[in-house]
Amino acid sequence: MLRMVVLGCGRIGQMHAANVARHPRATLAGVYDLHQPSADSVAAAQGVRAFASAEDVFASPDVDAVLIATATPTHADYIEMAIAAGKAVLCEKPIDLNLNRVNACAAKIKGTKLPIQLGFNRRYDPGHSAARAAMLAGEIGDLHQVIITSRDPGLPPKAYLEAAGGLFRDMTIHDFDLARFMLVEEPIEVFALANALIDPALGQELNEVDSAMFVLRTASGKQCHINNSRTAVYGYDQRVELMGTKGMLLSDNRKPHELRRYSATTTETSAPYQFFFLERYLEAFMAEIDGFVDCVEKGAKPLASFEDGRRALILAEAAYLSLRERRLVKVSEVSG
Ligand SMILES: NC(=O)c1ccc[n+]([C@@H]2O[C@H](COP(=O)([O-])OP(=O)(O)OC[C@H]3O[C@@H](n4cnc5c(N)ncnc54)[C@H](O)[C@@H]3O)[C@@H](O)[C@H]2O)c1
């Protein structure tokens, strides 16, 4: 049993703690949060100890690995501390909001044999990964186009947006990662278009956007389109389409159940999509812990690595440059 501690007991940390606790090959060895009541409440719910400090977690001989689900600006520090203490790491996205900080962290942990897995949970989604496997098996011939639709069900609170680091680094980072995962090739050019369509006032106040479209192209000419919205009134919209010379694969949205209703005024109405990421990607969040345990116990390579996290941030930076300068940007302009 892999003894894991969850750092951060907020929205996603609570879910991770519950998932680790019920995982057949992992044990929740405790939790830690700077905000003691949050840690105490999750510790009580899971029947585990709340550590008094992060230092105590890293010094503990009873901890094999940490799952970092704290606020984004703490991730790089905690990765470095964990590796220095000999603990394996599963870290939520993004590694950091600043590419220089990510590069400094990469330099510090260089050469470590300890697994570091990034929380790009969508790679572990059964539908998305089946689509990729089918594509790799040649079912659609040569891949030409990838279309990623990722729309949230509602605008987050202002306080969240103030700290999130911008739509591209906070939200699209998942899609930049998925684009690389599906294209199986690095995008070399990016074009971004974005506005505050949902709340123009908030957009002006925070200099933030809430609706965006991106076009990416790889060296061999494969194309990818990503579209994002912070508010799709019909629910959390998560679709991935792969189009090739012999067909198309679609990993579609999911509903809580498949009941369809028919009446005199409507046909085929069904339940709304699963509400948000905690519901839609529940299996993926469990599978990423599975993958992590394999990394630690069997020496498997993380499906989503630190370098994948760095590459996704590079695409976000290229997209911001494109948005600012209103032009197609070469990824090499930001990655050096
Ligand atoms: N993979 C996904 O789909 C996904 C979804 C949501 C959030 N996230 C990521 O997970 C992280 C947490 O997001 P959230 O929505 O749970 O945020 P949250 O604000 O609900 O929770 C963050 C928690 O971290 C704690 N914290 C802050 N600084 C700390 C420190 N130095 N040490 C210990 N605890 C500290 C806070 O007290 C809080 O309880 C973010 O990096 C976010 O980008 C990923």
mmCIF file of C-alpha atoms and ligand atoms in Angstrom:
data_model
loop_
_atom_site.group_PDB
_atom_site.id
_atom_site.type_symbol
_atom_site.label_atom_id
_atom_site.label_comp_id
_atom_site.label_asym_id
_atom_site.label_seq_id
_atom_site.Cartn_x
_atom_site.Cartn_y
_atom_site.Cartn_z
ATOM 1 C CA MET A 1 0.000 0.000 0.000
ATOM 2 C CA LEU A 2 1.393 3.378 -1.021
ATOM 3 C CA ARG A 3 1.219 5.768 1.935
ATOM 4 C CA MET A 4 0.101 9.125 0.554
ATOM 5 C CA VAL A 5 -0.550 12.496 2.187
ATOM 6 C CA VAL A 6 -2.803 15.020 0.487
ATOM 7 C CA LEU A 7 -1.543 18.603 0.779
ATOM 8 C CA GLY A 8 -4.388 21.101 0.416
ATOM 9 C CA CYS A 9 -7.909 20.356 1.595
ATOM 10 C CA GLY A 10 -9.874 22.725 -0.626
ATOM 11 C CA ARG A 11 -12.278 21.912 -3.436
ATOM 12 C CA ILE A 12 -10.134 19.341 -5.214
ATOM 13 C CA GLY A 13 -8.031 18.249 -2.210
ATOM 14 C CA GLN A 14 -11.142 16.946 -0.461
ATOM 15 C CA MET A 15 -11.950 14.786 -3.466
ATOM 16 C CA HIS A 16 -8.382 13.532 -3.801
ATOM 17 C CA ALA A 17 -8.287 12.641 -0.088
ATOM 18 C CA ALA A 18 -11.487 10.591 -0.458
ATOM 19 C CA ASN A 19 -10.154 8.919 -3.632
ATOM 20 C CA VAL A 20 -6.821 7.986 -2.053
ATOM 21 C CA ALA A 21 -8.628 6.685 1.043
ATOM 22 C CA ARG A 22 -10.735 4.280 -1.038
ATOM 23 C CA HIS A 23 -8.007 3.293 -3.480
ATOM 24 C CA PRO A 24 -7.186 -0.420 -3.187
ATOM 25 C CA ARG A 25 -3.425 0.095 -3.498
ATOM 26 C CA ALA A 26 -2.990 3.339 -1.542
ATOM 27 C CA THR A 27 -3.521 4.510 2.019
ATOM 28 C CA LEU A 28 -4.330 8.039 3.050
ATOM 29 C CA ALA A 29 -1.558 8.633 5.600
ATOM 30 C CA GLY A 30 -2.880 12.067 6.531
ATOM 31 C CA VAL A 31 -3.674 15.507 5.197
ATOM 32 C CA TYR A 32 -2.292 19.013 5.608
ATOM 33 C CA ASP A 33 -3.689 22.458 4.901
ATOM 34 C CA LEU A 34 -2.402 25.855 5.984
ATOM 35 C CA HIS A 35 -5.963 26.578 7.015
ATOM 36 C CA GLN A 36 -6.224 24.222 10.005
ATOM 37 C CA PRO A 37 -10.058 23.909 10.051
ATOM 38 C CA SER A 38 -10.012 22.667 6.427
ATOM 39 C CA ALA A 39 -7.406 20.035 7.305
ATOM 40 C CA ASP A 40 -9.250 19.024 10.467
ATOM 41 C CA SER A 41 -12.539 18.611 8.663
ATOM 42 C CA VAL A 42 -11.076 16.384 5.902
ATOM 43 C CA ALA A 43 -9.008 14.445 8.450
ATOM 44 C CA ALA A 44 -12.143 13.785 10.500
ATOM 45 C CA ALA A 45 -14.168 12.787 7.438
ATOM 46 C CA GLN A 46 -11.495 10.273 6.371
ATOM 47 C CA GLY A 47 -10.439 9.160 9.861
ATOM 48 C CA VAL A 48 -6.797 10.163 9.394
ATOM 49 C CA ARG A 49 -4.389 12.564 11.078
ATOM 50 C CA ALA A 50 -4.013 16.239 10.181
ATOM 51 C CA PHE A 51 -0.331 17.155 10.053
ATOM 52 C CA ALA A 52 0.682 20.381 11.813
ATOM 53 C CA SER A 53 3.016 21.548 9.044
ATOM 54 C CA ALA A 54 4.293 20.647 5.586
ATOM 55 C CA GLU A 55 7.740 20.118 7.134
ATOM 56 C CA ASP A 56 6.248 17.420 9.397
ATOM 57 C CA VAL A 57 4.828 15.654 6.337
ATOM 58 C CA PHE A 58 8.137 15.681 4.481
ATOM 59 C CA ALA A 59 10.082 14.554 7.591
ATOM 60 C CA SER A 60 7.742 11.650 8.325
ATOM 61 C CA PRO A 61 9.147 8.139 7.673
ATOM 62 C CA ASP A 62 5.526 6.937 7.383
ATOM 63 C CA VAL A 63 4.891 8.875 4.159
ATOM 64 C CA ASP A 64 5.928 7.556 0.721
ATOM 65 C CA ALA A 65 4.313 10.166 -1.496
ATOM 66 C CA VAL A 66 2.422 13.457 -1.527
ATOM 67 C CA LEU A 67 -0.473 14.604 -3.638
ATOM 68 C CA ILE A 68 -0.148 18.384 -3.984
ATOM 69 C CA ALA A 69 -3.584 19.997 -4.236
ATOM 70 C CA THR A 70 -2.751 23.328 -2.620
ATOM 71 C CA ALA A 71 -3.086 26.764 -4.216
ATOM 72 C CA THR A 72 -1.073 27.019 -7.448
ATOM 73 C CA PRO A 73 1.728 29.368 -6.204
ATOM 74 C CA THR A 74 2.796 26.702 -3.675
ATOM 75 C CA HIS A 75 3.217 23.810 -6.128
ATOM 76 C CA ALA A 76 6.820 24.367 -7.235
ATOM 77 C CA ASP A 77 8.064 24.843 -3.647
ATOM 78 C CA TYR A 78 6.276 21.696 -2.488
ATOM 79 C CA ILE A 79 7.595 19.663 -5.447
ATOM 80 C CA GLU A 80 11.154 20.703 -4.550
ATOM 81 C CA MET A 81 10.648 19.974 -0.846
ATOM 82 C CA ALA A 82 9.098 16.571 -1.564
ATOM 83 C CA ILE A 83 11.864 15.479 -3.911
ATOM 84 C CA ALA A 84 14.540 16.663 -1.450
ATOM 85 C CA ALA A 85 12.805 14.556 1.221
ATOM 86 C CA GLY A 86 12.637 11.462 -1.010
ATOM 87 C CA LYS A 87 8.853 11.478 -1.528
ATOM 88 C CA ALA A 88 7.163 10.716 -4.848
ATOM 89 C CA VAL A 89 4.883 13.486 -6.166
ATOM 90 C CA LEU A 90 1.485 13.709 -7.785
ATOM 91 C CA CYS A 91 0.917 17.435 -8.335
ATOM 92 C CA GLU A 92 -2.154 19.285 -9.513
ATOM 93 C CA LYS A 93 -1.880 21.494 -12.589
ATOM 94 C CA PRO A 94 -0.401 24.000 -13.268
ATOM 95 C CA ILE A 95 3.149 23.586 -11.887
ATOM 96 C CA ASP A 96 3.304 27.372 -11.582
ATOM 97 C CA LEU A 97 1.953 30.397 -13.426
ATOM 98 C CA ASN A 98 5.454 31.581 -14.320
ATOM 99 C CA LEU A 99 7.590 29.702 -16.852
ATOM 100 C CA ASN A 100 10.864 30.891 -15.272
ATOM 101 C CA ARG A 101 9.766 29.424 -11.936
ATOM 102 C CA VAL A 102 8.870 26.133 -13.656
ATOM 103 C CA ASN A 103 12.280 26.062 -15.368
ATOM 104 C CA ALA A 104 14.018 26.757 -12.042
ATOM 105 C CA CYS A 105 12.056 23.925 -10.429
ATOM 106 C CA ALA A 106 12.991 21.614 -13.336
ATOM 107 C CA ALA A 107 16.675 22.447 -12.782
ATOM 108 C CA LYS A 108 16.392 21.762 -9.059
ATOM 109 C CA ILE A 109 14.779 18.323 -9.410
ATOM 110 C CA LYS A 110 16.835 17.280 -12.454
ATOM 111 C CA GLY A 111 18.082 13.714 -12.295
ATOM 112 C CA THR A 112 15.694 12.552 -9.582
ATOM 113 C CA LYS A 113 14.580 8.945 -9.882
ATOM 114 C CA LEU A 114 11.411 9.693 -7.908
ATOM 115 C CA PRO A 115 8.218 9.810 -9.973
ATOM 116 C CA ILE A 116 6.622 13.221 -10.495
ATOM 117 C CA GLN A 117 3.194 13.000 -12.099
ATOM 118 C CA LEU A 118 1.109 16.010 -13.153
ATOM 119 C CA GLY A 119 -2.636 16.222 -12.503
ATOM 120 C CA PHE A 120 -3.690 16.299 -16.152
ATOM 121 C CA ASN A 121 -6.636 14.067 -15.287
ATOM 122 C CA ARG A 122 -8.212 14.222 -18.753
ATOM 123 C CA ARG A 123 -5.463 11.960 -20.124
ATOM 124 C CA TYR A 124 -6.942 9.255 -17.858
ATOM 125 C CA ASP A 125 -10.566 9.721 -18.931
ATOM 126 C CA PRO A 126 -11.845 6.381 -20.295
ATOM 127 C CA GLY A 127 -13.423 7.990 -23.388
ATOM 128 C CA HIS A 128 -10.507 10.273 -24.224
ATOM 129 C CA SER A 129 -7.916 7.554 -23.724
ATOM 130 C CA ALA A 130 -9.964 5.044 -25.770
ATOM 131 C CA ALA A 131 -10.118 7.593 -28.604
ATOM 132 C CA ARG A 132 -6.342 8.017 -28.491
ATOM 133 C CA ALA A 133 -5.761 4.265 -28.376
ATOM 134 C CA ALA A 134 -8.059 3.748 -31.396
ATOM 135 C CA MET A 135 -6.270 6.505 -33.294
ATOM 136 C CA LEU A 136 -2.854 5.014 -32.463
ATOM 137 C CA ALA A 137 -4.132 1.594 -33.582
ATOM 138 C CA GLY A 138 -4.834 3.113 -37.025
ATOM 139 C CA GLU A 139 -8.659 3.085 -36.873
ATOM 140 C CA ILE A 140 -8.959 6.537 -38.460
ATOM 141 C CA GLY A 141 -5.895 6.275 -40.690
ATOM 142 C CA ASP A 142 -3.631 9.316 -40.575
ATOM 143 C CA LEU A 143 -4.703 11.884 -37.994
ATOM 144 C CA HIS A 144 -5.338 15.301 -39.565
ATOM 145 C CA GLN A 145 -7.424 17.328 -37.124
ATOM 146 C CA VAL A 146 -8.120 17.470 -33.385
ATOM 147 C CA ILE A 147 -11.025 19.513 -32.022
ATOM 148 C CA ILE A 148 -11.258 20.092 -28.278
ATOM 149 C CA THR A 149 -14.344 21.689 -26.771
ATOM 150 C CA SER A 150 -14.037 22.627 -23.113
ATOM 151 C CA ARG A 151 -16.704 24.857 -21.610
ATOM 152 C CA ASP A 152 -17.363 25.343 -17.912
ATOM 153 C CA PRO A 153 -20.930 25.509 -16.583
ATOM 154 C CA GLY A 154 -20.519 28.887 -14.874
ATOM 155 C CA LEU A 155 -18.210 31.808 -14.243
ATOM 156 C CA PRO A 156 -16.204 31.269 -11.023
ATOM 157 C CA PRO A 157 -16.252 33.926 -8.273
ATOM 158 C CA LYS A 158 -14.221 37.096 -8.777
ATOM 159 C CA ALA A 159 -11.769 36.112 -6.010
ATOM 160 C CA TYR A 160 -10.993 32.881 -7.900
ATOM 161 C CA LEU A 161 -10.425 34.735 -11.170
ATOM 162 C CA GLU A 162 -8.124 37.248 -9.459
ATOM 163 C CA ALA A 163 -5.812 34.445 -8.291
ATOM 164 C CA ALA A 164 -6.162 31.972 -11.163
ATOM 165 C CA GLY A 165 -3.473 33.494 -13.362
ATOM 166 C CA GLY A 166 -5.613 33.920 -16.462
ATOM 167 C CA LEU A 167 -7.868 31.642 -18.495
ATOM 168 C CA PHE A 168 -5.057 30.206 -20.649
ATOM 169 C CA ARG A 169 -2.848 29.181 -17.682
ATOM 170 C CA ASP A 170 -5.690 28.034 -15.434
ATOM 171 C CA MET A 171 -8.265 26.444 -17.729
ATOM 172 C CA THR A 172 -6.909 26.063 -21.278
ATOM 173 C CA ILE A 173 -3.769 24.450 -19.837
ATOM 174 C CA HIS A 174 -5.797 21.193 -19.682
ATOM 175 C CA ASP A 175 -6.659 21.556 -23.359
ATOM 176 C CA PHE A 176 -3.121 22.465 -24.414
ATOM 177 C CA ASP A 177 -2.044 19.283 -22.679
ATOM 178 C CA LEU A 178 -4.810 17.243 -24.304
ATOM 179 C CA ALA A 179 -3.858 18.697 -27.690
ATOM 180 C CA ARG A 180 -0.261 17.476 -27.280
ATOM 181 C CA PHE A 181 -1.521 14.103 -25.994
ATOM 182 C CA MET A 182 -3.816 13.573 -28.976
ATOM 183 C CA LEU A 183 -1.580 15.040 -31.684
ATOM 184 C CA VAL A 184 1.342 12.904 -30.457
ATOM 185 C CA GLU A 185 3.493 15.679 -31.876
ATOM 186 C CA GLU A 186 4.520 19.116 -30.570
ATOM 187 C CA PRO A 187 2.504 22.081 -31.828
ATOM 188 C CA ILE A 188 4.928 24.588 -33.331
ATOM 189 C CA GLU A 189 2.500 27.453 -34.085
ATOM 190 C CA VAL A 190 -0.368 28.957 -32.063
ATOM 191 C CA PHE A 191 -3.024 31.547 -32.789
ATOM 192 C CA ALA A 192 -5.365 32.789 -30.043
ATOM 193 C CA LEU A 193 -8.525 34.878 -30.069
ATOM 194 C CA ALA A 194 -10.219 35.766 -26.782
ATOM 195 C CA ASN A 195 -12.703 38.191 -25.235
ATOM 196 C CA ALA A 196 -14.724 38.811 -22.093
ATOM 197 C CA LEU A 197 -18.094 37.966 -23.639
ATOM 198 C CA ILE A 198 -19.807 36.616 -20.535
ATOM 199 C CA ASP A 199 -18.968 39.473 -18.197
ATOM 200 C CA PRO A 200 -17.354 42.419 -20.027
ATOM 201 C CA ALA A 201 -17.236 44.440 -16.779
ATOM 202 C CA LEU A 202 -15.268 41.741 -14.996
ATOM 203 C CA GLY A 203 -13.085 41.483 -18.063
ATOM 204 C CA GLN A 204 -12.193 45.168 -17.885
ATOM 205 C CA GLU A 205 -11.688 45.158 -14.147
ATOM 206 C CA LEU A 206 -9.408 42.096 -14.101
ATOM 207 C CA ASN A 207 -8.062 42.347 -17.659
ATOM 208 C CA GLU A 208 -9.347 38.784 -18.016
ATOM 209 C CA VAL A 209 -11.084 36.881 -20.808
ATOM 210 C CA ASP A 210 -13.825 34.278 -20.470
ATOM 211 C CA SER A 211 -14.287 32.995 -24.033
ATOM 212 C CA ALA A 212 -11.487 31.855 -26.318
ATOM 213 C CA MET A 213 -10.587 30.020 -29.495
ATOM 214 C CA PHE A 214 -7.182 28.683 -30.442
ATOM 215 C CA VAL A 215 -5.623 27.167 -33.541
ATOM 216 C CA LEU A 216 -2.453 25.067 -33.308
ATOM 217 C CA ARG A 217 -0.323 23.420 -35.972
ATOM 218 C CA THR A 218 2.404 20.781 -35.690
ATOM 219 C CA ALA A 219 5.568 20.507 -37.796
ATOM 220 C CA SER A 220 3.979 17.816 -40.005
ATOM 221 C CA GLY A 221 0.895 20.016 -40.532
ATOM 222 C CA LYS A 222 -1.607 18.400 -38.139
ATOM 223 C CA GLN A 223 -4.197 20.921 -37.015
ATOM 224 C CA CYS A 224 -5.913 21.445 -33.672
ATOM 225 C CA HIS A 225 -8.735 23.734 -32.647
ATOM 226 C CA ILE A 226 -9.549 24.407 -28.985
ATOM 227 C CA ASN A 227 -12.590 26.358 -27.851
ATOM 228 C CA ASN A 228 -13.254 27.496 -24.274
ATOM 229 C CA SER A 229 -16.043 29.260 -22.456
ATOM 230 C CA ARG A 230 -16.364 29.931 -18.747
ATOM 231 C CA THR A 231 -20.165 29.682 -19.032
ATOM 232 C CA ALA A 232 -22.095 27.170 -21.104
ATOM 233 C CA VAL A 233 -25.662 27.503 -19.805
ATOM 234 C CA TYR A 234 -26.445 23.910 -20.796
ATOM 235 C CA GLY A 235 -23.644 22.490 -18.620
ATOM 236 C CA TYR A 236 -20.049 21.292 -18.524
ATOM 237 C CA ASP A 237 -19.242 20.607 -22.174
ATOM 238 C CA GLN A 238 -16.279 18.277 -22.702
ATOM 239 C CA ARG A 239 -15.762 16.799 -26.156
ATOM 240 C CA VAL A 240 -12.730 15.628 -28.090
ATOM 241 C CA GLU A 241 -12.871 14.873 -31.802
ATOM 242 C CA LEU A 242 -10.104 13.179 -33.792
ATOM 243 C CA MET A 243 -10.448 13.263 -37.581
ATOM 244 C CA GLY A 244 -8.288 11.218 -39.927
ATOM 245 C CA THR A 245 -8.117 9.823 -43.439
ATOM 246 C CA LYS A 246 -10.327 6.827 -42.573
ATOM 247 C CA GLY A 247 -12.838 8.285 -40.139
ATOM 248 C CA MET A 248 -13.562 10.219 -37.004
ATOM 249 C CA LEU A 249 -13.516 9.454 -33.275
ATOM 250 C CA LEU A 250 -15.599 11.420 -30.792
ATOM 251 C CA SER A 251 -15.187 11.219 -27.023
ATOM 252 C CA ASP A 252 -18.447 12.776 -25.969
ATOM 253 C CA ASN A 253 -20.128 14.397 -22.970
ATOM 254 C CA ARG A 254 -21.500 12.260 -20.179
ATOM 255 C CA LYS A 255 -24.830 12.335 -18.416
ATOM 256 C CA PRO A 256 -25.700 10.914 -14.986
ATOM 257 C CA HIS A 257 -27.880 8.309 -16.728
ATOM 258 C CA GLU A 258 -29.274 7.548 -20.185
ATOM 259 C CA LEU A 259 -33.029 8.061 -19.622
ATOM 260 C CA ARG A 260 -34.625 9.903 -22.546
ATOM 261 C CA ARG A 261 -38.107 11.421 -22.323
ATOM 262 C CA TYR A 262 -40.676 11.735 -25.111
ATOM 263 C CA SER A 263 -43.894 13.774 -24.995
ATOM 264 C CA ALA A 264 -46.328 15.718 -27.207
ATOM 265 C CA THR A 265 -44.040 18.752 -27.176
ATOM 266 C CA THR A 266 -40.534 17.333 -27.030
ATOM 267 C CA THR A 267 -38.517 14.301 -28.099
ATOM 268 C CA GLU A 268 -35.377 12.743 -26.720
ATOM 269 C CA THR A 269 -34.947 15.114 -23.799
ATOM 270 C CA SER A 270 -32.479 13.818 -21.271
ATOM 271 C CA ALA A 271 -30.760 14.753 -18.030
ATOM 272 C CA PRO A 272 -28.237 17.621 -18.089
ATOM 273 C CA TYR A 273 -24.564 16.742 -18.430
ATOM 274 C CA GLN A 274 -22.667 15.793 -15.283
ATOM 275 C CA PHE A 275 -22.306 19.072 -13.440
ATOM 276 C CA PHE A 276 -18.582 19.840 -13.405
ATOM 277 C CA PHE A 277 -15.109 18.329 -13.303
ATOM 278 C CA LEU A 278 -15.561 16.501 -9.976
ATOM 279 C CA GLU A 279 -18.449 14.511 -11.470
ATOM 280 C CA ARG A 280 -17.476 14.328 -15.170
ATOM 281 C CA TYR A 281 -13.913 13.211 -14.502
ATOM 282 C CA LEU A 282 -14.399 11.122 -11.359
ATOM 283 C CA GLU A 283 -13.161 7.943 -13.046
ATOM 284 C CA ALA A 284 -10.232 9.848 -14.526
ATOM 285 C CA PHE A 285 -9.245 11.177 -11.084
ATOM 286 C CA MET A 286 -9.297 7.611 -9.737
ATOM 287 C CA ALA A 287 -7.351 6.300 -12.739
ATOM 288 C CA GLU A 288 -4.654 8.947 -12.298
ATOM 289 C CA ILE A 289 -4.045 7.663 -8.762
ATOM 290 C CA ASP A 290 -3.876 4.151 -10.210
ATOM 291 C CA GLY A 291 -1.273 5.335 -12.715
ATOM 292 C CA PHE A 292 0.675 7.059 -9.949
ATOM 293 C CA VAL A 293 0.803 3.921 -7.798
ATOM 294 C CA ASP A 294 2.133 2.040 -10.848
ATOM 295 C CA CYS A 295 4.851 4.684 -11.244
ATOM 296 C CA VAL A 296 6.007 4.313 -7.654
ATOM 297 C CA GLU A 297 5.605 0.563 -7.302
ATOM 298 C CA LYS A 298 6.426 -0.712 -10.794
ATOM 299 C CA GLY A 299 8.664 2.088 -12.090
ATOM 300 C CA ALA A 300 6.152 2.998 -14.821
ATOM 301 C CA LYS A 301 6.647 6.345 -16.602
ATOM 302 C CA PRO A 302 4.021 8.946 -15.630
ATOM 303 C CA LEU A 303 1.411 9.324 -18.382
ATOM 304 C CA ALA A 304 1.416 13.038 -17.514
ATOM 305 C CA SER A 305 4.898 14.164 -16.518
ATOM 306 C CA PHE A 306 6.507 17.330 -15.135
ATOM 307 C CA GLU A 307 7.756 18.068 -18.670
ATOM 308 C CA ASP A 308 4.169 17.760 -19.966
ATOM 309 C CA GLY A 309 3.208 20.416 -17.401
ATOM 310 C CA ARG A 310 6.038 22.659 -18.587
ATOM 311 C CA ARG A 311 5.141 22.169 -22.251
ATOM 312 C CA ALA A 312 1.477 23.005 -21.650
ATOM 313 C CA LEU A 313 2.515 26.240 -19.907
ATOM 314 C CA ILE A 314 4.762 27.113 -22.859
ATOM 315 C CA LEU A 315 1.719 26.788 -25.154
ATOM 316 C CA ALA A 316 -0.256 29.048 -22.799
ATOM 317 C CA GLU A 317 2.514 31.660 -22.963
ATOM 318 C CA ALA A 318 2.641 31.403 -26.765
ATOM 319 C CA ALA A 319 -1.139 31.875 -26.848
ATOM 320 C CA TYR A 320 -0.917 35.001 -24.661
ATOM 321 C CA LEU A 321 1.742 36.426 -26.981
ATOM 322 C CA SER A 322 -0.549 35.710 -29.935
ATOM 323 C CA LEU A 323 -3.457 37.429 -28.170
ATOM 324 C CA ARG A 324 -1.404 40.506 -27.266
ATOM 325 C CA GLU A 325 0.182 40.903 -30.690
ATOM 326 C CA ARG A 326 -2.780 39.661 -32.732
ATOM 327 C CA ARG A 327 -0.677 37.271 -34.822
ATOM 328 C CA LEU A 328 0.314 33.648 -35.364
ATOM 329 C CA VAL A 329 3.122 32.874 -32.901
ATOM 330 C CA LYS A 330 5.871 30.282 -33.212
ATOM 331 C CA VAL A 331 6.109 28.257 -29.988
ATOM 332 C CA SER A 332 9.906 28.617 -30.208
ATOM 333 C CA GLU A 333 9.462 32.374 -29.570
ATOM 334 C CA VAL A 334 8.574 31.641 -25.946
ATOM 335 C CA SER A 335 10.337 28.324 -25.332
ATOM 336 C CA GLY A 336 13.750 29.559 -26.559
HETATM 337 N N1 LIG B 1 -7.216 18.867 -12.360
HETATM 338 C C1 LIG B 1 -8.278 19.649 -12.296
HETATM 339 O O1 LIG B 1 -9.242 19.480 -13.042
HETATM 340 C C2 LIG B 1 -8.308 20.743 -11.268
HETATM 341 C C3 LIG B 1 -9.560 21.263 -10.885
HETATM 342 C C4 LIG B 1 -9.576 22.243 -9.893
HETATM 343 C C5 LIG B 1 -8.404 22.718 -9.335
HETATM 344 N N2 LIG B 1 -7.216 22.216 -9.765
HETATM 345 C C6 LIG B 1 -5.944 22.741 -9.188
HETATM 346 O O2 LIG B 1 -5.870 22.303 -7.826
HETATM 347 C C7 LIG B 1 -5.297 23.327 -7.014
HETATM 348 C C8 LIG B 1 -6.275 23.642 -5.864
HETATM 349 O O3 LIG B 1 -7.480 24.105 -6.424
HETATM 350 P P1 LIG B 1 -8.833 24.184 -5.558
HETATM 351 O O4 LIG B 1 -9.899 24.540 -6.522
HETATM 352 O O5 LIG B 1 -8.956 22.981 -4.714
HETATM 353 O O6 LIG B 1 -8.498 25.462 -4.650
HETATM 354 P P2 LIG B 1 -9.050 25.778 -3.176
HETATM 355 O O7 LIG B 1 -8.774 27.235 -2.983
HETATM 356 O O8 LIG B 1 -10.427 25.259 -2.990
HETATM 357 O O9 LIG B 1 -8.092 24.940 -2.228
HETATM 358 C C9 LIG B 1 -6.723 25.238 -2.051
HETATM 359 C C10 LIG B 1 -6.348 24.855 -0.628
HETATM 360 O O10 LIG B 1 -4.924 25.045 -0.488
HETATM 361 C C11 LIG B 1 -4.722 25.563 0.823
HETATM 362 N N3 LIG B 1 -3.389 26.206 0.859
HETATM 363 C C12 LIG B 1 -3.031 27.389 0.311
HETATM 364 N N4 LIG B 1 -1.725 27.607 0.530
HETATM 365 C C13 LIG B 1 -1.243 26.536 1.217
HETATM 366 C C14 LIG B 1 0.014 26.160 1.712
HETATM 367 N N5 LIG B 1 1.101 26.935 1.538
HETATM 368 N N6 LIG B 1 0.128 24.969 2.347
HETATM 369 C C15 LIG B 1 -0.945 24.164 2.528
HETATM 370 N N7 LIG B 1 -2.179 24.479 2.097
HETATM 371 C C16 LIG B 1 -2.318 25.640 1.428
HETATM 372 C C17 LIG B 1 -5.873 26.523 1.077
HETATM 373 O O11 LIG B 1 -6.046 26.774 2.453
HETATM 374 C C18 LIG B 1 -7.019 25.737 0.446
HETATM 375 O O12 LIG B 1 -7.678 24.918 1.381
HETATM 376 C C19 LIG B 1 -5.028 24.513 -7.955
HETATM 377 O O13 LIG B 1 -3.668 24.478 -8.323
HETATM 378 C C20 LIG B 1 -5.907 24.243 -9.168
HETATM 379 O O14 LIG B 1 -5.364 24.754 -10.373
HETATM 380 C C21 LIG B 1 -7.148 21.237 -10.689
#
